[in-house]
CSV table of C-alpha atoms and ligand atoms in Angstrom, one decimal:
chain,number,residue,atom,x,y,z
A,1,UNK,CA,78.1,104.8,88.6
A,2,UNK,CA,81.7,104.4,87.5
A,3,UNK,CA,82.8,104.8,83.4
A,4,UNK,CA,85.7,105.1,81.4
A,5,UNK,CA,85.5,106.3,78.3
A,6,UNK,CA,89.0,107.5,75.9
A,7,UNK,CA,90.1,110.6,75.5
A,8,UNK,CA,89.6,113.0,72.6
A,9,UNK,CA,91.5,115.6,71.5
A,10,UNK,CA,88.3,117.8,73.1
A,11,UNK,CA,89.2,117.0,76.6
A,12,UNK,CA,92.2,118.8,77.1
A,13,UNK,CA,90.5,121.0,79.7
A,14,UNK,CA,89.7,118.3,81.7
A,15,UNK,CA,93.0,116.4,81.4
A,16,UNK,CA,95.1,119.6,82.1
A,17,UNK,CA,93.2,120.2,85.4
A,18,UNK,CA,92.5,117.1,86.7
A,19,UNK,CA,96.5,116.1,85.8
A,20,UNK,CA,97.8,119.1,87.3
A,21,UNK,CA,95.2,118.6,90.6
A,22,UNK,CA,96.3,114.7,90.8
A,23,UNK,CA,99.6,115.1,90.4
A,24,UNK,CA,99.7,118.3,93.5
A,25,UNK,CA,97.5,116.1,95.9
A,26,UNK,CA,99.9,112.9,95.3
A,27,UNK,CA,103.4,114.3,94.7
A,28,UNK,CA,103.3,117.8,96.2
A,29,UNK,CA,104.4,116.7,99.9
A,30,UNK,CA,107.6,115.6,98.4
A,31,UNK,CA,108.5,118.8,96.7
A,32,UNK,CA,109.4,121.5,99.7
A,33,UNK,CA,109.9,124.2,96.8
A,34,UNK,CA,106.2,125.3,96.3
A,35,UNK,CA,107.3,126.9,93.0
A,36,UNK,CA,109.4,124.7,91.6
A,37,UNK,CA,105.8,122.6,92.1
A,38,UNK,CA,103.6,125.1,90.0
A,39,UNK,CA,106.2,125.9,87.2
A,40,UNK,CA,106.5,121.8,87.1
A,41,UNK,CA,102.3,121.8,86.7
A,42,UNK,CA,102.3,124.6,84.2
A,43,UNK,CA,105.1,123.4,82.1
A,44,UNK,CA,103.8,119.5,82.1
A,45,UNK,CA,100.1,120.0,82.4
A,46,UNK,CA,99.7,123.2,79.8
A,47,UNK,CA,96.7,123.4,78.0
A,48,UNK,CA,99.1,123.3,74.8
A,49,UNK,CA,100.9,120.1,76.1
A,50,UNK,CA,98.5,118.6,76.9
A,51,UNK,CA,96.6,118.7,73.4
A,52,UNK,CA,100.1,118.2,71.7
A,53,UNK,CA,99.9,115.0,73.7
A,54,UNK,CA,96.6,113.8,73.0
A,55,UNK,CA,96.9,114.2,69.5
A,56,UNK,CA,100.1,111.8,69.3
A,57,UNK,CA,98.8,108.6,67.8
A,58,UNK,CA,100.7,106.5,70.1
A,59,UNK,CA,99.0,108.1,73.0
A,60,UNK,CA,95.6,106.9,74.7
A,61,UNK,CA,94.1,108.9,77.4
A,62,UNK,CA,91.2,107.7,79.1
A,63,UNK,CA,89.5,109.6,81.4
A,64,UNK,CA,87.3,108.2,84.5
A,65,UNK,CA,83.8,108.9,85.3
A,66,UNK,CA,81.7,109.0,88.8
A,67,UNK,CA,78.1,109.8,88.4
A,68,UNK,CA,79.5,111.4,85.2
A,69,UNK,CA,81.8,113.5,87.2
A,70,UNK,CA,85.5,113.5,85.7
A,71,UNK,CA,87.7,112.3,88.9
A,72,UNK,CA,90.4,110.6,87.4
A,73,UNK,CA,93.2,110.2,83.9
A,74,UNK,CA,95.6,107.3,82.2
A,75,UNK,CA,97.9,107.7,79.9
A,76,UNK,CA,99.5,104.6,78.1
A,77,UNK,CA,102.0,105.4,75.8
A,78,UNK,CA,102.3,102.6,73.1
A,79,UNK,CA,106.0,101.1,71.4
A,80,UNK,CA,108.1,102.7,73.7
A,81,UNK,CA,111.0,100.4,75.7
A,82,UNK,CA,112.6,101.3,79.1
A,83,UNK,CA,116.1,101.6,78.3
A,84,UNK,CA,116.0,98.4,75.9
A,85,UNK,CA,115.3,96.3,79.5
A,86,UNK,CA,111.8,95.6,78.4
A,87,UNK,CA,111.0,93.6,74.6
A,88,UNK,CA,110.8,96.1,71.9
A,89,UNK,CA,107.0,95.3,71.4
A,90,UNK,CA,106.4,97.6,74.7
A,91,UNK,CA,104.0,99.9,76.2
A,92,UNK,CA,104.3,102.2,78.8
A,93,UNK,CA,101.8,103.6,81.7
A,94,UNK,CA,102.9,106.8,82.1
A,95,UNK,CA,100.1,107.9,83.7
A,96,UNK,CA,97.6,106.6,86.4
A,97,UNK,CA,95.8,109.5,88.6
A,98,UNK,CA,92.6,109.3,90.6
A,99,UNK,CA,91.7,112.6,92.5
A,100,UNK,CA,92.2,112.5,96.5
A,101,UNK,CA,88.0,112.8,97.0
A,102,UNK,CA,87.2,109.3,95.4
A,103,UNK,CA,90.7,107.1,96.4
A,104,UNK,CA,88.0,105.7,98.7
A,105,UNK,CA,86.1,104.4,96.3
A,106,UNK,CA,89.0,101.8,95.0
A,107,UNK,CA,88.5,102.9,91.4
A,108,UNK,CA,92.3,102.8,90.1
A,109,UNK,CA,91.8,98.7,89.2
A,110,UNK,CA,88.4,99.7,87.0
A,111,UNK,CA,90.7,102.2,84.8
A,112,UNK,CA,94.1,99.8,85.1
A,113,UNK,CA,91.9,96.9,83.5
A,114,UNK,CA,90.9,99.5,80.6
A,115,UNK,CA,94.6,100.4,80.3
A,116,UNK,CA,95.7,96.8,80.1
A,117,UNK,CA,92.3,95.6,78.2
A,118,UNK,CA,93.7,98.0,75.4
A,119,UNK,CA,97.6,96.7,75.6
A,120,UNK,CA,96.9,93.0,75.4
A,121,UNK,CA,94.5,93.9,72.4
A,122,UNK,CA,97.4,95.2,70.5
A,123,UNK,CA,99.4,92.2,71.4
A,124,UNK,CA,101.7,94.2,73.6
A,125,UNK,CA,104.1,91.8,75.3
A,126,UNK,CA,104.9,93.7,78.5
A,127,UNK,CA,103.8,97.1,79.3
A,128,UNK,CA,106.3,99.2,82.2
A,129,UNK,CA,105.5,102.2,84.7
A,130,UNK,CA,108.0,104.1,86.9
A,131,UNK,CA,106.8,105.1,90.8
A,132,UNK,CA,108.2,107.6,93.1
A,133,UNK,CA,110.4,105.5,96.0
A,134,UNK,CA,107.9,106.9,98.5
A,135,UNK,CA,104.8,106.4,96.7
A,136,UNK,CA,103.4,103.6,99.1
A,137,UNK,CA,99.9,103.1,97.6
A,138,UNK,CA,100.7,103.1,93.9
A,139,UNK,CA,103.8,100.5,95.1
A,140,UNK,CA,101.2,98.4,96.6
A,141,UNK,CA,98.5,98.5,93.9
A,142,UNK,CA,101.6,97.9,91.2
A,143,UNK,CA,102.6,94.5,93.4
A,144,UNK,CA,99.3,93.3,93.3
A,145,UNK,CA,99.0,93.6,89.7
A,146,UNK,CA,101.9,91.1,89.5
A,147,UNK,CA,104.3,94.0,88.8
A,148,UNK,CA,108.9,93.5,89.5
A,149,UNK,CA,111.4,96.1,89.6
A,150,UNK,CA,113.6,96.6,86.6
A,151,UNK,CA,115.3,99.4,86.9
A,152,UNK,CA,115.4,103.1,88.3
A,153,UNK,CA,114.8,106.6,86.7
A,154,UNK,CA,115.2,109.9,88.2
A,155,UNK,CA,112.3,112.1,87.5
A,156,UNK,CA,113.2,115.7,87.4
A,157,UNK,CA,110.8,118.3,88.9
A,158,UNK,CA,112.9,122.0,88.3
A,159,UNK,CA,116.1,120.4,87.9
A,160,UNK,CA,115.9,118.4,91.2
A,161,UNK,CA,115.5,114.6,90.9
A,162,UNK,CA,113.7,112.1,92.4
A,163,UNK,CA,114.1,108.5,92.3
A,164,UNK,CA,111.5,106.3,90.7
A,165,UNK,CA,111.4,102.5,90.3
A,166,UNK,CA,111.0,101.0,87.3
A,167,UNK,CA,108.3,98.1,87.3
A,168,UNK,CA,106.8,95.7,84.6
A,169,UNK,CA,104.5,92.8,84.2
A,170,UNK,CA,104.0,90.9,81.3
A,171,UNK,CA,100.6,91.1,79.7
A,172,UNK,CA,99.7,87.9,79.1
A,173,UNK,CA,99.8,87.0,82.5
A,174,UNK,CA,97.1,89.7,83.6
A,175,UNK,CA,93.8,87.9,82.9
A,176,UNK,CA,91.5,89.9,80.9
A,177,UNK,CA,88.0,91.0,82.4
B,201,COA,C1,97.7,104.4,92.1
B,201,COA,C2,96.1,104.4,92.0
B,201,COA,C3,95.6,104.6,90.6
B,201,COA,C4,95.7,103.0,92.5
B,201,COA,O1,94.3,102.9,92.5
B,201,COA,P1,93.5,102.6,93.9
B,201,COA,O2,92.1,102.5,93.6
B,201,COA,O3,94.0,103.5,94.9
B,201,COA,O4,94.1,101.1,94.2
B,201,COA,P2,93.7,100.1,95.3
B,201,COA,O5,93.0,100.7,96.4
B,201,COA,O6,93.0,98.9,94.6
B,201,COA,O7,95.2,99.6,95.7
B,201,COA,C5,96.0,100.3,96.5
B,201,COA,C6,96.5,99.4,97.6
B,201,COA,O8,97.4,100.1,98.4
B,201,COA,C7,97.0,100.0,99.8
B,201,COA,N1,97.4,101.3,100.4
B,201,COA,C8,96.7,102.4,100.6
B,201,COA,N2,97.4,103.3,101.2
B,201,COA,C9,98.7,102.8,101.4
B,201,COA,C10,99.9,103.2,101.9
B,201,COA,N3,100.0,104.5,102.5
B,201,COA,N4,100.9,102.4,102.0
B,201,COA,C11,100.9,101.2,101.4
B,201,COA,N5,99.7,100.7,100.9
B,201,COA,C12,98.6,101.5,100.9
B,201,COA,C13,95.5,99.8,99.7
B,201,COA,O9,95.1,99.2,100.9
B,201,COA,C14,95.5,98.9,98.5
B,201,COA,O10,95.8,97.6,98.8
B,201,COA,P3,94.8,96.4,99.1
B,201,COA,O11,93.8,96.4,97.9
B,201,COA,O12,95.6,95.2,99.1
B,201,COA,O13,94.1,96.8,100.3
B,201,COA,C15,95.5,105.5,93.0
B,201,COA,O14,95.9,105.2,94.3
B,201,COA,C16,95.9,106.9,92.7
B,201,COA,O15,95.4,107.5,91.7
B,201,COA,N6,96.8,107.5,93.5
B,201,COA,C17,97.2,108.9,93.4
B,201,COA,C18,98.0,109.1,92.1
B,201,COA,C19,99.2,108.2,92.0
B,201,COA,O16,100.0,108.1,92.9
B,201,COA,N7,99.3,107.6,90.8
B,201,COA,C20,100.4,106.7,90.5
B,201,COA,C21,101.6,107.5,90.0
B,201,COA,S1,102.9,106.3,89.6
């Protein structure tokens, strides 16, 4: 059984691990530097981040749930506009992680439909997400959600950066389930 549920403040535990697990198993082939990897996780995914984060009111964290096992995290960060590219009533995903074990299961769309559920009821306009270049799958599932390039960012892991593409849909055109 899957459910998604928001994040409290009290699941900072679960966030910091399962964001600093998600983000190794997706992202940690690209970064040859095995250190620069773990001082990236401990930096972004400390416990005291991580709480600092949740407690932001513009942040909602929901958390995934398989036969009530915690297996994956999003983050939507709300009012915030990609270099003034995107309407100023914007939202951002800034996080969408499902662990390795249960990509099988095609689960990403159940917690993308909360995400977006959430944004269209705060009359966002468009919400906006940057990718890693090489990050096939989430490029795939973004397309299919009727997302376009807008842009590029460089995302800095221990000073070294990697190129990301800058997508965005409009929410009124994703239908509401
Ligand atoms: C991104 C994510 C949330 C999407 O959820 P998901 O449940 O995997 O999404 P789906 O399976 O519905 O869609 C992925 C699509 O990519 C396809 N795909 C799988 N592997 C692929 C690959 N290597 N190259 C290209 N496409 C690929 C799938 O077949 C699917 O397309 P289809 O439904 O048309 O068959 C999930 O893959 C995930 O958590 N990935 C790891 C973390 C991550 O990269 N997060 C995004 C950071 S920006």
């Amino acid at each position: 059984m899957v459910t998604i549920r928001t994040a409290t403040t009290n699941d900072a535990t679960i966030i910091a691990l399962l964001g600093r697990i998600t983000y190794s198993e997706s992202h940690g082939k690209y970064i040859d530097n095995k250190k620069h990897l773990l001082n990236y996780n401990n930096d972004a995914f400390s416990l005291k981040k991580i709480k600092e984060s949740l407690s932001i009111p513009d942040n909602v964290f929901y958390l995934i749930y398989v036969n009530k096992l915690p297996v994956g995290y999003a983050k939507l960060v709300l009012n915030t506009t990609f270099n003034n590219k995107t309407p100023q009533n914007s939202c951002r995903l800034e996080r969408i992680y499902i662990l390795n074990d249960f990509l099988p299961l095609k689960i990403g769309q159940q917690l993308y439909n909360t995400v977006i559920n959430k944004a269209i009821s705060l009359n966002f306009e468009c919400i906006w997400l940057s990718v890693y270049i090489k990050n096939n799958r989430a490029i795939q599932f973004y397309r299919k959600n009727n997302f376009t390039k807008i842009g590029v960012l460089q995302f800095k892991v221990n000073k070294k950066e990697y190129e990301n593409t800058v997508f965005v849909t409009k929410l009124e055109r994703i239908k509401k389930n």
